[in-house]
Amino acid sequence: SSYKMPSQYFQYKGINFSPPSYTPESLNFAENEFQVLDDDVYNVTYPKSGTSWMLEILSLIRNNGDPTWARTVPNWLRCPWYETVEGQEQMKDVEPPRAICSHLPHQLFAKSFFSSKAKIIYTLRNPKDVMVSLFYFSKILCLYQDSGTFEEYLEIFLKGEVPYGSWFDHVKGWMKMKGQSNFFYITYEELLKDLRGSVVRICKFLGRDLDDTAIDSVVENSTFKALKENTMSNYSLLPTSFMDQTKGSFYRKGVSGDWKNHFTVAQSEHFDRVYQEKMKDCDIKFFWEI
Ligand code: A3P
């Protein structure tokens, strides 16, 4: 059938999560028991903000630009999701220094992080493009409830009735760490505008000294095309019952400003009003298109 099986979210401390990859136990473990190591690097994002892109950049930097690892090991094993049931199993085989993915909001993040020297890279993307990307992704990922029509989904997104909760709360929560030495943030739009310059900044934050050839290789192997073609990064190894890419690609468009093809003027103005209200105390600036 062309309809996805409905997924029933449960709430953990007021935030929606999707079984069976997330359980109250896996989230409690992630929050309260998981042991952060000082040389861990966390790739933290709200969904659809460039997680897989940053994951690939980190995989390549780890190996001085050598793409072998990124081309031979699925990305979810290179950089597991520490809050999921599967990820917590996969974590056991990861050798330090670890790179770890998370979509958790700041208030649910591993408590042991906050007394560690581990680092966080937080990637954000303009929320209109996030919503468009999530709208399509919700039609192919079994864990997410179908997004229905764009009009319906707009309200659901603005209310934060999606997995991991409100985009606004996620961004405001994490951006409280701005200025701390183990916190680095970058936007999807900056990556898109200047991938090489972004990679150089990321290396600097990580204290990694890569030569120009290595940097070039990181860049070449983390373009949209490279990721879309890399079997270990394009999720084609997942069963269609989990992610059905016959209904749309994970690497869908990879551009900034696609929201203009989806929002009506009225919807965009409505979004802007909610944005202004919710983000008034947060001075983060986005490129809304590039
Ligand atoms: P679109 O749906 O707008 O194409 P995440 O990894 O957080 O789920 O984010 C997925 C989004 O990032 C998708 O956006 C995907 O195409 C985009 N993306 C991933 N790698 C990219 C790259 N190298 N360049 C540009 N966009 C990329």
PDB file of C-alpha atoms and ligand atoms in Angstrom:
ATOM      1  CA  SER A   1       0.000   0.000   0.000  1.00  0.00           C
ATOM      2  CA  SER A   2       1.127   3.591  -0.395  1.00  0.00           C
ATOM      3  CA  TYR A   3       0.346   4.379   3.228  1.00  0.00           C
ATOM      4  CA  LYS A   4       2.904   4.136   5.935  1.00  0.00           C
ATOM      5  CA  MET A   5       2.142   2.239   9.107  1.00  0.00           C
ATOM      6  CA  PRO A   6       1.192   4.769  11.776  1.00  0.00           C
ATOM      7  CA  SER A   7       3.785   5.256  14.466  1.00  0.00           C
ATOM      8  CA  GLN A   8       2.571   5.998  17.974  1.00  0.00           C
ATOM      9  CA  TYR A   9       4.812   8.398  19.867  1.00  0.00           C
ATOM     10  CA  PHE A  10       5.313   8.230  23.602  1.00  0.00           C
ATOM     11  CA  GLN A  11       6.435  11.104  25.752  1.00  0.00           C
ATOM     12  CA  TYR A  12       9.580  11.188  27.826  1.00  0.00           C
ATOM     13  CA  LYS A  13       9.673  14.268  30.061  1.00  0.00           C
ATOM     14  CA  GLY A  14       7.215  16.039  27.789  1.00  0.00           C
ATOM     15  CA  ILE A  15       8.999  15.295  24.493  1.00  0.00           C
ATOM     16  CA  ASN A  16       7.747  12.949  21.743  1.00  0.00           C
ATOM     17  CA  PHE A  17       9.831   9.892  20.891  1.00  0.00           C
ATOM     18  CA  SER A  18       9.160   6.997  18.559  1.00  0.00           C
ATOM     19  CA  PRO A  19       9.235   3.344  19.545  1.00  0.00           C
ATOM     20  CA  PRO A  20      10.747   0.857  19.092  1.00  0.00           C
ATOM     21  CA  SER A  21      14.099   2.590  18.494  1.00  0.00           C
ATOM     22  CA  TYR A  22      13.464   4.799  21.495  1.00  0.00           C
ATOM     23  CA  THR A  23      12.120   3.517  24.793  1.00  0.00           C
ATOM     24  CA  PRO A  24      11.774   5.181  28.191  1.00  0.00           C
ATOM     25  CA  GLU A  25      14.613   2.897  29.304  1.00  0.00           C
ATOM     26  CA  SER A  26      16.948   3.870  26.462  1.00  0.00           C
ATOM     27  CA  LEU A  27      16.286   7.550  27.152  1.00  0.00           C
ATOM     28  CA  ASN A  28      16.747   7.157  30.872  1.00  0.00           C
ATOM     29  CA  PHE A  29      20.006   5.331  30.230  1.00  0.00           C
ATOM     30  CA  ALA A  30      21.161   8.062  27.853  1.00  0.00           C
ATOM     31  CA  GLU A  31      20.322  10.791  30.312  1.00  0.00           C
ATOM     32  CA  ASN A  32      21.395   9.311  33.603  1.00  0.00           C
ATOM     33  CA  GLU A  33      23.743   6.385  33.135  1.00  0.00           C
ATOM     34  CA  PHE A  34      25.627   6.832  29.907  1.00  0.00           C
ATOM     35  CA  GLN A  35      29.306   7.544  30.526  1.00  0.00           C
ATOM     36  CA  VAL A  36      30.694  10.361  28.424  1.00  0.00           C
ATOM     37  CA  LEU A  37      34.447  10.152  27.758  1.00  0.00           C
ATOM     38  CA  ASP A  38      36.627  13.250  27.674  1.00  0.00           C
ATOM     39  CA  ASP A  39      37.669  12.631  24.072  1.00  0.00           C
ATOM     40  CA  ASP A  40      34.109  12.110  22.778  1.00  0.00           C
ATOM     41  CA  VAL A  41      32.746  14.408  20.098  1.00  0.00           C
ATOM     42  CA  TYR A  42      28.956  14.740  19.886  1.00  0.00           C
ATOM     43  CA  ASN A  43      27.245  15.528  16.611  1.00  0.00           C
ATOM     44  CA  VAL A  44      24.084  17.150  17.931  1.00  0.00           C
ATOM     45  CA  THR A  45      21.244  18.419  15.770  1.00  0.00           C
ATOM     46  CA  TYR A  46      17.538  18.878  15.478  1.00  0.00           C
ATOM     47  CA  PRO A  47      16.414  16.408  12.759  1.00  0.00           C
ATOM     48  CA  LYS A  48      17.047  17.397   9.134  1.00  0.00           C
ATOM     49  CA  SER A  49      19.608  20.029   9.990  1.00  0.00           C
ATOM     50  CA  GLY A  50      22.650  18.313   8.477  1.00  0.00           C
ATOM     51  CA  THR A  51      23.329  15.429  10.883  1.00  0.00           C
ATOM     52  CA  SER A  52      24.505  12.927   8.280  1.00  0.00           C
ATOM     53  CA  TRP A  53      26.597  15.588   6.598  1.00  0.00           C
ATOM     54  CA  MET A  54      28.412  16.493   9.815  1.00  0.00           C
ATOM     55  CA  LEU A  55      28.773  12.798  10.622  1.00  0.00           C
ATOM     56  CA  GLU A  56      30.600  12.276   7.332  1.00  0.00           C
ATOM     57  CA  ILE A  57      32.815  15.314   7.876  1.00  0.00           C
ATOM     58  CA  LEU A  58      33.757  13.991  11.333  1.00  0.00           C
ATOM     59  CA  SER A  59      34.421  10.480   9.959  1.00  0.00           C
ATOM     60  CA  LEU A  60      36.759  11.923   7.342  1.00  0.00           C
ATOM     61  CA  ILE A  61      38.562  14.278   9.704  1.00  0.00           C
ATOM     62  CA  ARG A  62      39.119  11.383  12.112  1.00  0.00           C
ATOM     63  CA  ASN A  63      41.045   9.596   9.347  1.00  0.00           C
ATOM     64  CA  ASN A  64      42.958  12.612   8.028  1.00  0.00           C
ATOM     65  CA  GLY A  65      40.770  12.746   4.931  1.00  0.00           C
ATOM     66  CA  ASP A  66      41.155   9.052   4.054  1.00  0.00           C
ATOM     67  CA  PRO A  67      37.679   7.958   2.852  1.00  0.00           C
ATOM     68  CA  THR A  68      38.228   4.203   3.357  1.00  0.00           C
ATOM     69  CA  TRP A  69      36.401   4.003   6.685  1.00  0.00           C
ATOM     70  CA  ALA A  70      33.506   6.134   5.424  1.00  0.00           C
ATOM     71  CA  ARG A  71      33.208   3.898   2.355  1.00  0.00           C
ATOM     72  CA  THR A  72      33.302   0.588   4.180  1.00  0.00           C
ATOM     73  CA  VAL A  73      31.348   1.050   7.416  1.00  0.00           C
ATOM     74  CA  PRO A  74      27.710   2.216   7.594  1.00  0.00           C
ATOM     75  CA  ASN A  75      27.475   5.688   9.089  1.00  0.00           C
ATOM     76  CA  TRP A  76      25.307   4.545  12.006  1.00  0.00           C
ATOM     77  CA  LEU A  77      28.139   2.243  13.125  1.00  0.00           C
ATOM     78  CA  ARG A  78      30.791   4.896  12.676  1.00  0.00           C
ATOM     79  CA  CYS A  79      28.896   7.410  14.746  1.00  0.00           C
ATOM     80  CA  PRO A  80      26.083   5.683  16.687  1.00  0.00           C
ATOM     81  CA  TRP A  81      22.986   7.288  18.158  1.00  0.00           C
ATOM     82  CA  TYR A  82      23.602   6.915  21.860  1.00  0.00           C
ATOM     83  CA  GLU A  83      19.980   7.475  22.893  1.00  0.00           C
ATOM     84  CA  THR A  84      18.494   4.645  20.805  1.00  0.00           C
ATOM     85  CA  VAL A  85      18.097   0.986  21.676  1.00  0.00           C
ATOM     86  CA  GLU A  86      20.143  -0.058  18.629  1.00  0.00           C
ATOM     87  CA  GLY A  87      22.736   2.672  19.114  1.00  0.00           C
ATOM     88  CA  GLN A  88      23.378   1.667  22.693  1.00  0.00           C
ATOM     89  CA  GLU A  89      24.279  -1.833  21.477  1.00  0.00           C
ATOM     90  CA  GLN A  90      26.402  -0.466  18.618  1.00  0.00           C
ATOM     91  CA  MET A  91      28.249   1.878  21.001  1.00  0.00           C
ATOM     92  CA  LYS A  92      29.873  -1.103  22.650  1.00  0.00           C
ATOM     93  CA  ASP A  93      32.062  -1.742  19.592  1.00  0.00           C
ATOM     94  CA  VAL A  94      33.147   1.843  19.033  1.00  0.00           C
ATOM     95  CA  GLU A  95      36.762   2.599  19.804  1.00  0.00           C
ATOM     96  CA  PRO A  96      37.703   5.975  21.236  1.00  0.00           C
ATOM     97  CA  PRO A  97      38.002   8.703  20.233  1.00  0.00           C
ATOM     98  CA  ARG A  98      34.274   8.316  19.621  1.00  0.00           C
ATOM     99  CA  ALA A  99      32.004  10.424  17.477  1.00  0.00           C
ATOM    100  CA  ILE A 100      28.406  10.095  18.622  1.00  0.00           C
ATOM    101  CA  CYS A 101      25.145  11.374  17.158  1.00  0.00           C
ATOM    102  CA  SER A 102      22.238  12.789  19.088  1.00  0.00           C
ATOM    103  CA  HIS A 103      18.980  14.619  18.467  1.00  0.00           C
ATOM    104  CA  LEU A 104      18.303  15.025  22.180  1.00  0.00           C
ATOM    105  CA  PRO A 105      17.319  18.419  23.466  1.00  0.00           C
ATOM    106  CA  HIS A 106      19.760  20.014  25.886  1.00  0.00           C
ATOM    107  CA  GLN A 107      17.687  19.248  28.975  1.00  0.00           C
ATOM    108  CA  LEU A 108      17.712  15.491  28.251  1.00  0.00           C
ATOM    109  CA  PHE A 109      21.357  15.196  27.273  1.00  0.00           C
ATOM    110  CA  ALA A 110      23.763  12.868  29.122  1.00  0.00           C
ATOM    111  CA  LYS A 111      24.307  14.315  32.588  1.00  0.00           C
ATOM    112  CA  SER A 112      27.893  13.063  32.605  1.00  0.00           C
ATOM    113  CA  PHE A 113      28.666  15.317  29.653  1.00  0.00           C
ATOM    114  CA  PHE A 114      28.392  18.431  31.770  1.00  0.00           C
ATOM    115  CA  SER A 115      31.308  17.469  34.013  1.00  0.00           C
ATOM    116  CA  SER A 116      33.465  16.188  31.134  1.00  0.00           C
ATOM    117  CA  LYS A 117      35.834  17.737  28.604  1.00  0.00           C
ATOM    118  CA  ALA A 118      33.925  16.155  25.710  1.00  0.00           C
ATOM    119  CA  LYS A 119      32.980  18.392  22.795  1.00  0.00           C
ATOM    120  CA  ILE A 120      29.725  19.187  21.075  1.00  0.00           C
ATOM    121  CA  ILE A 121      29.208  20.303  17.513  1.00  0.00           C
ATOM    122  CA  TYR A 122      25.694  21.652  17.108  1.00  0.00           C
ATOM    123  CA  THR A 123      24.522  22.076  13.517  1.00  0.00           C
ATOM    124  CA  LEU A 124      21.445  24.191  12.873  1.00  0.00           C
ATOM    125  CA  ARG A 125      19.483  24.966   9.773  1.00  0.00           C
ATOM    126  CA  ASN A 126      16.895  27.598   8.978  1.00  0.00           C
ATOM    127  CA  PRO A 127      13.656  26.167  10.321  1.00  0.00           C
ATOM    128  CA  LYS A 128      11.579  26.608   7.191  1.00  0.00           C
ATOM    129  CA  ASP A 129      13.924  24.330   5.285  1.00  0.00           C
ATOM    130  CA  VAL A 130      14.028  21.982   8.283  1.00  0.00           C
ATOM    131  CA  MET A 131      10.265  21.749   8.170  1.00  0.00           C
ATOM    132  CA  VAL A 132      10.185  21.040   4.435  1.00  0.00           C
ATOM    133  CA  SER A 133      12.873  18.380   4.773  1.00  0.00           C
ATOM    134  CA  LEU A 134      11.082  16.803   7.751  1.00  0.00           C
ATOM    135  CA  PHE A 135       7.779  16.906   5.890  1.00  0.00           C
ATOM    136  CA  TYR A 136       9.225  14.638   3.186  1.00  0.00           C
ATOM    137  CA  PHE A 137      11.325  12.537   5.521  1.00  0.00           C
ATOM    138  CA  SER A 138       8.256  11.739   7.615  1.00  0.00           C
ATOM    139  CA  LYS A 139       6.831   9.995   4.574  1.00  0.00           C
ATOM    140  CA  ILE A 140       9.760   7.611   4.238  1.00  0.00           C
ATOM    141  CA  LEU A 141      10.933   6.880   7.802  1.00  0.00           C
ATOM    142  CA  CYS A 142       8.793   4.299   9.554  1.00  0.00           C
ATOM    143  CA  LEU A 143       9.505   5.797  12.979  1.00  0.00           C
ATOM    144  CA  TYR A 144       7.858   9.102  12.149  1.00  0.00           C
ATOM    145  CA  GLN A 145       4.154   9.726  11.843  1.00  0.00           C
ATOM    146  CA  ASP A 146       3.098  10.571   8.315  1.00  0.00           C
ATOM    147  CA  SER A 147       3.158  14.332   7.849  1.00  0.00           C
ATOM    148  CA  GLY A 148      -0.202  14.551   6.068  1.00  0.00           C
ATOM    149  CA  THR A 149      -0.626  17.734   4.051  1.00  0.00           C
ATOM    150  CA  PHE A 150       1.841  20.607   4.200  1.00  0.00           C
ATOM    151  CA  GLU A 151      -0.842  22.857   5.705  1.00  0.00           C
ATOM    152  CA  GLU A 152      -1.539  20.345   8.490  1.00  0.00           C
ATOM    153  CA  TYR A 153       2.123  19.719   9.109  1.00  0.00           C
ATOM    154  CA  LEU A 154       2.893  23.422   9.490  1.00  0.00           C
ATOM    155  CA  GLU A 155       0.832  23.572  12.693  1.00  0.00           C
ATOM    156  CA  ILE A 156       2.213  20.296  14.010  1.00  0.00           C
ATOM    157  CA  PHE A 157       5.762  21.539  13.453  1.00  0.00           C
ATOM    158  CA  LEU A 158       5.133  24.953  15.001  1.00  0.00           C
ATOM    159  CA  LYS A 159       3.579  23.329  18.073  1.00  0.00           C
ATOM    160  CA  GLY A 160       6.507  20.949  18.393  1.00  0.00           C
ATOM    161  CA  GLU A 161       4.311  17.866  18.216  1.00  0.00           C
ATOM    162  CA  VAL A 162       7.048  16.035  16.329  1.00  0.00           C
ATOM    163  CA  PRO A 163       9.827  13.709  17.482  1.00  0.00           C
ATOM    164  CA  TYR A 164      12.358  15.505  19.730  1.00  0.00           C
ATOM    165  CA  GLY A 165       9.901  18.311  20.365  1.00  0.00           C
ATOM    166  CA  SER A 166       9.897  21.905  19.244  1.00  0.00           C
ATOM    167  CA  TRP A 167      12.631  23.197  16.947  1.00  0.00           C
ATOM    168  CA  PHE A 168      12.497  26.493  18.818  1.00  0.00           C
ATOM    169  CA  ASP A 169      13.085  24.891  22.218  1.00  0.00           C
ATOM    170  CA  HIS A 170      15.835  22.653  20.840  1.00  0.00           C
ATOM    171  CA  VAL A 171      17.769  25.554  19.364  1.00  0.00           C
ATOM    172  CA  LYS A 172      17.241  27.853  22.354  1.00  0.00           C
ATOM    173  CA  GLY A 173      18.260  25.082  24.740  1.00  0.00           C
ATOM    174  CA  TRP A 174      21.498  24.224  22.987  1.00  0.00           C
ATOM    175  CA  MET A 175      22.421  27.786  22.137  1.00  0.00           C
ATOM    176  CA  LYS A 176      22.613  28.519  25.859  1.00  0.00           C
ATOM    177  CA  MET A 177      26.010  26.821  25.598  1.00  0.00           C
ATOM    178  CA  LYS A 178      27.261  29.390  23.106  1.00  0.00           C
ATOM    179  CA  GLY A 179      30.609  30.748  24.227  1.00  0.00           C
ATOM    180  CA  GLN A 180      31.629  27.635  26.159  1.00  0.00           C
ATOM    181  CA  SER A 181      34.941  26.264  24.985  1.00  0.00           C
ATOM    182  CA  ASN A 182      33.673  22.720  24.356  1.00  0.00           C
ATOM    183  CA  PHE A 183      30.672  23.908  22.313  1.00  0.00           C
ATOM    184  CA  PHE A 184      30.878  24.763  18.632  1.00  0.00           C
ATOM    185  CA  TYR A 185      27.933  25.628  16.432  1.00  0.00           C
ATOM    186  CA  ILE A 186      27.637  26.004  12.707  1.00  0.00           C
ATOM    187  CA  THR A 187      24.729  26.370  10.322  1.00  0.00           C
ATOM    188  CA  TYR A 188      23.811  24.131   7.416  1.00  0.00           C
ATOM    189  CA  GLU A 189      23.859  27.256   5.283  1.00  0.00           C
ATOM    190  CA  GLU A 190      27.476  27.996   6.254  1.00  0.00           C
ATOM    191  CA  LEU A 191      28.433  24.434   5.296  1.00  0.00           C
ATOM    192  CA  LEU A 192      26.698  24.919   1.971  1.00  0.00           C
ATOM    193  CA  LYS A 193      28.270  28.323   1.297  1.00  0.00           C
ATOM    194  CA  ASP A 194      31.793  27.456   2.287  1.00  0.00           C
ATOM    195  CA  LEU A 195      32.372  23.771   2.956  1.00  0.00           C
ATOM    196  CA  ARG A 196      36.149  24.063   2.947  1.00  0.00           C
ATOM    197  CA  GLY A 197      36.218  27.008   5.320  1.00  0.00           C
ATOM    198  CA  SER A 198      33.748  25.165   7.554  1.00  0.00           C
ATOM    199  CA  VAL A 199      35.906  22.040   7.615  1.00  0.00           C
ATOM    200  CA  VAL A 200      38.917  24.163   8.581  1.00  0.00           C
ATOM    201  CA  ARG A 201      36.933  25.699  11.460  1.00  0.00           C
ATOM    202  CA  ILE A 202      35.729  22.281  12.615  1.00  0.00           C
ATOM    203  CA  CYS A 203      39.308  20.934  12.578  1.00  0.00           C
ATOM    204  CA  LYS A 204      40.424  23.906  14.634  1.00  0.00           C
ATOM    205  CA  PHE A 205      37.703  23.283  17.209  1.00  0.00           C
ATOM    206  CA  LEU A 206      38.695  19.612  17.382  1.00  0.00           C
ATOM    207  CA  GLY A 207      42.367  20.466  17.677  1.00  0.00           C
ATOM    208  CA  ARG A 208      43.123  18.507  14.519  1.00  0.00           C
ATOM    209  CA  ASP A 209      45.863  19.722  12.225  1.00  0.00           C
ATOM    210  CA  LEU A 210      45.096  18.447   8.722  1.00  0.00           C
ATOM    211  CA  ASP A 211      47.211  19.498   5.750  1.00  0.00           C
ATOM    212  CA  ASP A 212      45.649  21.010   2.615  1.00  0.00           C
ATOM    213  CA  THR A 213      45.426  17.704   0.758  1.00  0.00           C
ATOM    214  CA  ALA A 214      43.622  16.092   3.676  1.00  0.00           C
ATOM    215  CA  ILE A 215      41.204  19.024   3.926  1.00  0.00           C
ATOM    216  CA  ASP A 216      40.540  18.763   0.188  1.00  0.00           C
ATOM    217  CA  SER A 217      39.722  15.100   0.596  1.00  0.00           C
ATOM    218  CA  VAL A 218      37.320  15.784   3.466  1.00  0.00           C
ATOM    219  CA  VAL A 219      35.551  18.319   1.251  1.00  0.00           C
ATOM    220  CA  GLU A 220      35.435  16.111  -1.864  1.00  0.00           C
ATOM    221  CA  ASN A 221      34.076  13.179   0.072  1.00  0.00           C
ATOM    222  CA  SER A 222      31.380  15.080   1.930  1.00  0.00           C
ATOM    223  CA  THR A 223      29.598  16.825  -0.915  1.00  0.00           C
ATOM    224  CA  PHE A 224      25.912  16.116  -1.500  1.00  0.00           C
ATOM    225  CA  LYS A 225      26.793  13.982  -4.518  1.00  0.00           C
ATOM    226  CA  ALA A 226      29.458  11.996  -2.655  1.00  0.00           C
ATOM    227  CA  LEU A 227      27.072  11.263   0.214  1.00  0.00           C
ATOM    228  CA  LYS A 228      24.195  10.363  -2.054  1.00  0.00           C
ATOM    229  CA  GLU A 229      26.416   7.888  -3.905  1.00  0.00           C
ATOM    230  CA  ASN A 230      28.114   6.368  -0.849  1.00  0.00           C
ATOM    231  CA  THR A 231      26.249   3.163   0.022  1.00  0.00           C
ATOM    232  CA  MET A 232      27.561   3.458   3.587  1.00  0.00           C
ATOM    233  CA  SER A 233      26.008   6.896   3.961  1.00  0.00           C
ATOM    234  CA  ASN A 234      22.865   6.891   1.836  1.00  0.00           C
ATOM    235  CA  TYR A 235      20.879   4.436   3.995  1.00  0.00           C
ATOM    236  CA  SER A 236      20.245   2.124   1.041  1.00  0.00           C
ATOM    237  CA  LEU A 237      21.406  -0.740   3.285  1.00  0.00           C
ATOM    238  CA  LEU A 238      18.376  -0.252   5.527  1.00  0.00           C
ATOM    239  CA  PRO A 239      15.295  -2.350   4.817  1.00  0.00           C
ATOM    240  CA  THR A 240      12.494  -0.425   3.096  1.00  0.00           C
ATOM    241  CA  SER A 241      10.262  -1.378   6.025  1.00  0.00           C
ATOM    242  CA  PHE A 242      12.437   1.000   8.077  1.00  0.00           C
ATOM    243  CA  MET A 243      13.231   3.704   5.527  1.00  0.00           C
ATOM    244  CA  ASP A 244      11.405   3.537   2.230  1.00  0.00           C
ATOM    245  CA  GLN A 245      13.481   5.410  -0.310  1.00  0.00           C
ATOM    246  CA  THR A 246      11.237   4.308  -3.148  1.00  0.00           C
ATOM    247  CA  LYS A 247       9.000   7.132  -1.882  1.00  0.00           C
ATOM    248  CA  GLY A 248      11.738   9.756  -1.795  1.00  0.00           C
ATOM    249  CA  SER A 249      15.472  10.027  -1.206  1.00  0.00           C
ATOM    250  CA  PHE A 250      17.138  10.687   2.110  1.00  0.00           C
ATOM    251  CA  TYR A 251      19.486  12.981   0.153  1.00  0.00           C
ATOM    252  CA  ARG A 252      16.548  14.825  -1.301  1.00  0.00           C
ATOM    253  CA  LYS A 253      17.678  18.230  -2.602  1.00  0.00           C
ATOM    254  CA  GLY A 254      20.464  19.481  -0.376  1.00  0.00           C
ATOM    255  CA  VAL A 255      19.814  23.160  -0.988  1.00  0.00           C
ATOM    256  CA  SER A 256      18.927  26.239   0.999  1.00  0.00           C
ATOM    257  CA  GLY A 257      15.667  28.069   0.379  1.00  0.00           C
ATOM    258  CA  ASP A 258      13.535  25.169  -0.859  1.00  0.00           C
ATOM    259  CA  TRP A 259      10.907  26.436   1.598  1.00  0.00           C
ATOM    260  CA  LYS A 260      10.076  29.093  -0.998  1.00  0.00           C
ATOM    261  CA  ASN A 261       8.706  26.327  -3.208  1.00  0.00           C
ATOM    262  CA  HIS A 262       6.414  25.095  -0.435  1.00  0.00           C
ATOM    263  CA  PHE A 263       5.163  27.929   1.762  1.00  0.00           C
ATOM    264  CA  THR A 264       2.454  30.279   0.587  1.00  0.00           C
ATOM    265  CA  VAL A 265       3.030  33.934   1.459  1.00  0.00           C
ATOM    266  CA  ALA A 266       0.456  33.659   4.240  1.00  0.00           C
ATOM    267  CA  GLN A 267       2.048  30.519   5.658  1.00  0.00           C
ATOM    268  CA  SER A 268       5.457  32.140   5.565  1.00  0.00           C
ATOM    269  CA  GLU A 269       4.205  35.241   7.374  1.00  0.00           C
ATOM    270  CA  HIS A 270       2.508  33.095   9.970  1.00  0.00           C
ATOM    271  CA  PHE A 271       5.751  31.165  10.476  1.00  0.00           C
ATOM    272  CA  ASP A 272       7.681  34.446  10.777  1.00  0.00           C
ATOM    273  CA  ARG A 273       5.345  35.705  13.502  1.00  0.00           C
ATOM    274  CA  VAL A 274       5.760  32.528  15.536  1.00  0.00           C
ATOM    275  CA  TYR A 275       9.513  32.647  14.940  1.00  0.00           C
ATOM    276  CA  GLN A 276       9.783  36.257  16.112  1.00  0.00           C
ATOM    277  CA  GLU A 277       7.776  35.535  19.227  1.00  0.00           C
ATOM    278  CA  LYS A 278       9.612  32.355  20.195  1.00  0.00           C
ATOM    279  CA  MET A 279      13.123  33.446  19.223  1.00  0.00           C
ATOM    280  CA  LYS A 280      13.058  37.011  20.536  1.00  0.00           C
ATOM    281  CA  ASP A 281      15.702  36.305  23.176  1.00  0.00           C
ATOM    282  CA  CYS A 282      17.965  34.340  20.865  1.00  0.00           C
ATOM    283  CA  ASP A 283      20.273  36.336  18.617  1.00  0.00           C
ATOM    284  CA  ILE A 284      21.049  33.575  16.138  1.00  0.00           C
ATOM    285  CA  LYS A 285      20.998  34.724  12.511  1.00  0.00           C
ATOM    286  CA  PHE A 286      20.124  32.424   9.651  1.00  0.00           C
ATOM    287  CA  PHE A 287      20.546  32.706   5.950  1.00  0.00           C
ATOM    288  CA  TRP A 288      16.995  32.046   4.764  1.00  0.00           C
ATOM    289  CA  GLU A 289      18.243  31.265   1.307  1.00  0.00           C
ATOM    290  CA  ILE A 290      21.613  31.325  -0.405  1.00  0.00           C
TER     291      ILE A 290
HETATM  292  P1  A3P B   1      16.846  18.031   2.188  1.00  0.00           P
HETATM  293  O1  A3P B   1      15.730  17.133   2.577  1.00  0.00           O
HETATM  294  O2  A3P B   1      16.443  19.481   2.233  1.00  0.00           O
HETATM  295  O3  A3P B   1      17.492  17.673   0.886  1.00  0.00           O
HETATM  296  P2  A3P B   1      19.784  15.102   8.473  1.00  0.00           P
HETATM  297  O4  A3P B   1      21.042  14.369   8.112  1.00  0.00           O
HETATM  298  O5  A3P B   1      19.924  15.962   9.692  1.00  0.00           O
HETATM  299  O6  A3P B   1      18.607  14.202   8.504  1.00  0.00           O
HETATM  300  O7  A3P B   1      19.534  16.170   7.309  1.00  0.00           O
HETATM  301  C1  A3P B   1      19.181  15.763   6.014  1.00  0.00           C
HETATM  302  C2  A3P B   1      19.184  16.968   5.098  1.00  0.00           C
HETATM  303  O8  A3P B   1      20.539  17.390   4.871  1.00  0.00           O
HETATM  304  C3  A3P B   1      18.580  16.671   3.741  1.00  0.00           C
HETATM  305  O9  A3P B   1      18.004  17.904   3.312  1.00  0.00           O
HETATM  306  C4  A3P B   1      19.838  16.327   2.949  1.00  0.00           C
HETATM  307  O10 A3P B   1      19.688  16.401   1.557  1.00  0.00           O
HETATM  308  C5  A3P B   1      20.787  17.383   3.467  1.00  0.00           C
HETATM  309  N1  A3P B   1      22.194  17.076   3.220  1.00  0.00           N
HETATM  310  C6  A3P B   1      22.884  16.010   3.636  1.00  0.00           C
HETATM  311  N2  A3P B   1      24.146  16.041   3.181  1.00  0.00           N
HETATM  312  C7  A3P B   1      24.267  17.175   2.461  1.00  0.00           C
HETATM  313  C8  A3P B   1      25.337  17.776   1.731  1.00  0.00           C
HETATM  314  N3  A3P B   1      26.534  17.225   1.649  1.00  0.00           N
HETATM  315  N4  A3P B   1      25.080  18.944   1.114  1.00  0.00           N
HETATM  316  C9  A3P B   1      23.869  19.530   1.176  1.00  0.00           C
HETATM  317  N5  A3P B   1      22.833  19.008   1.849  1.00  0.00           N
HETATM  318  C10 A3P B   1      23.022  17.840   2.490  1.00  0.00           C
END
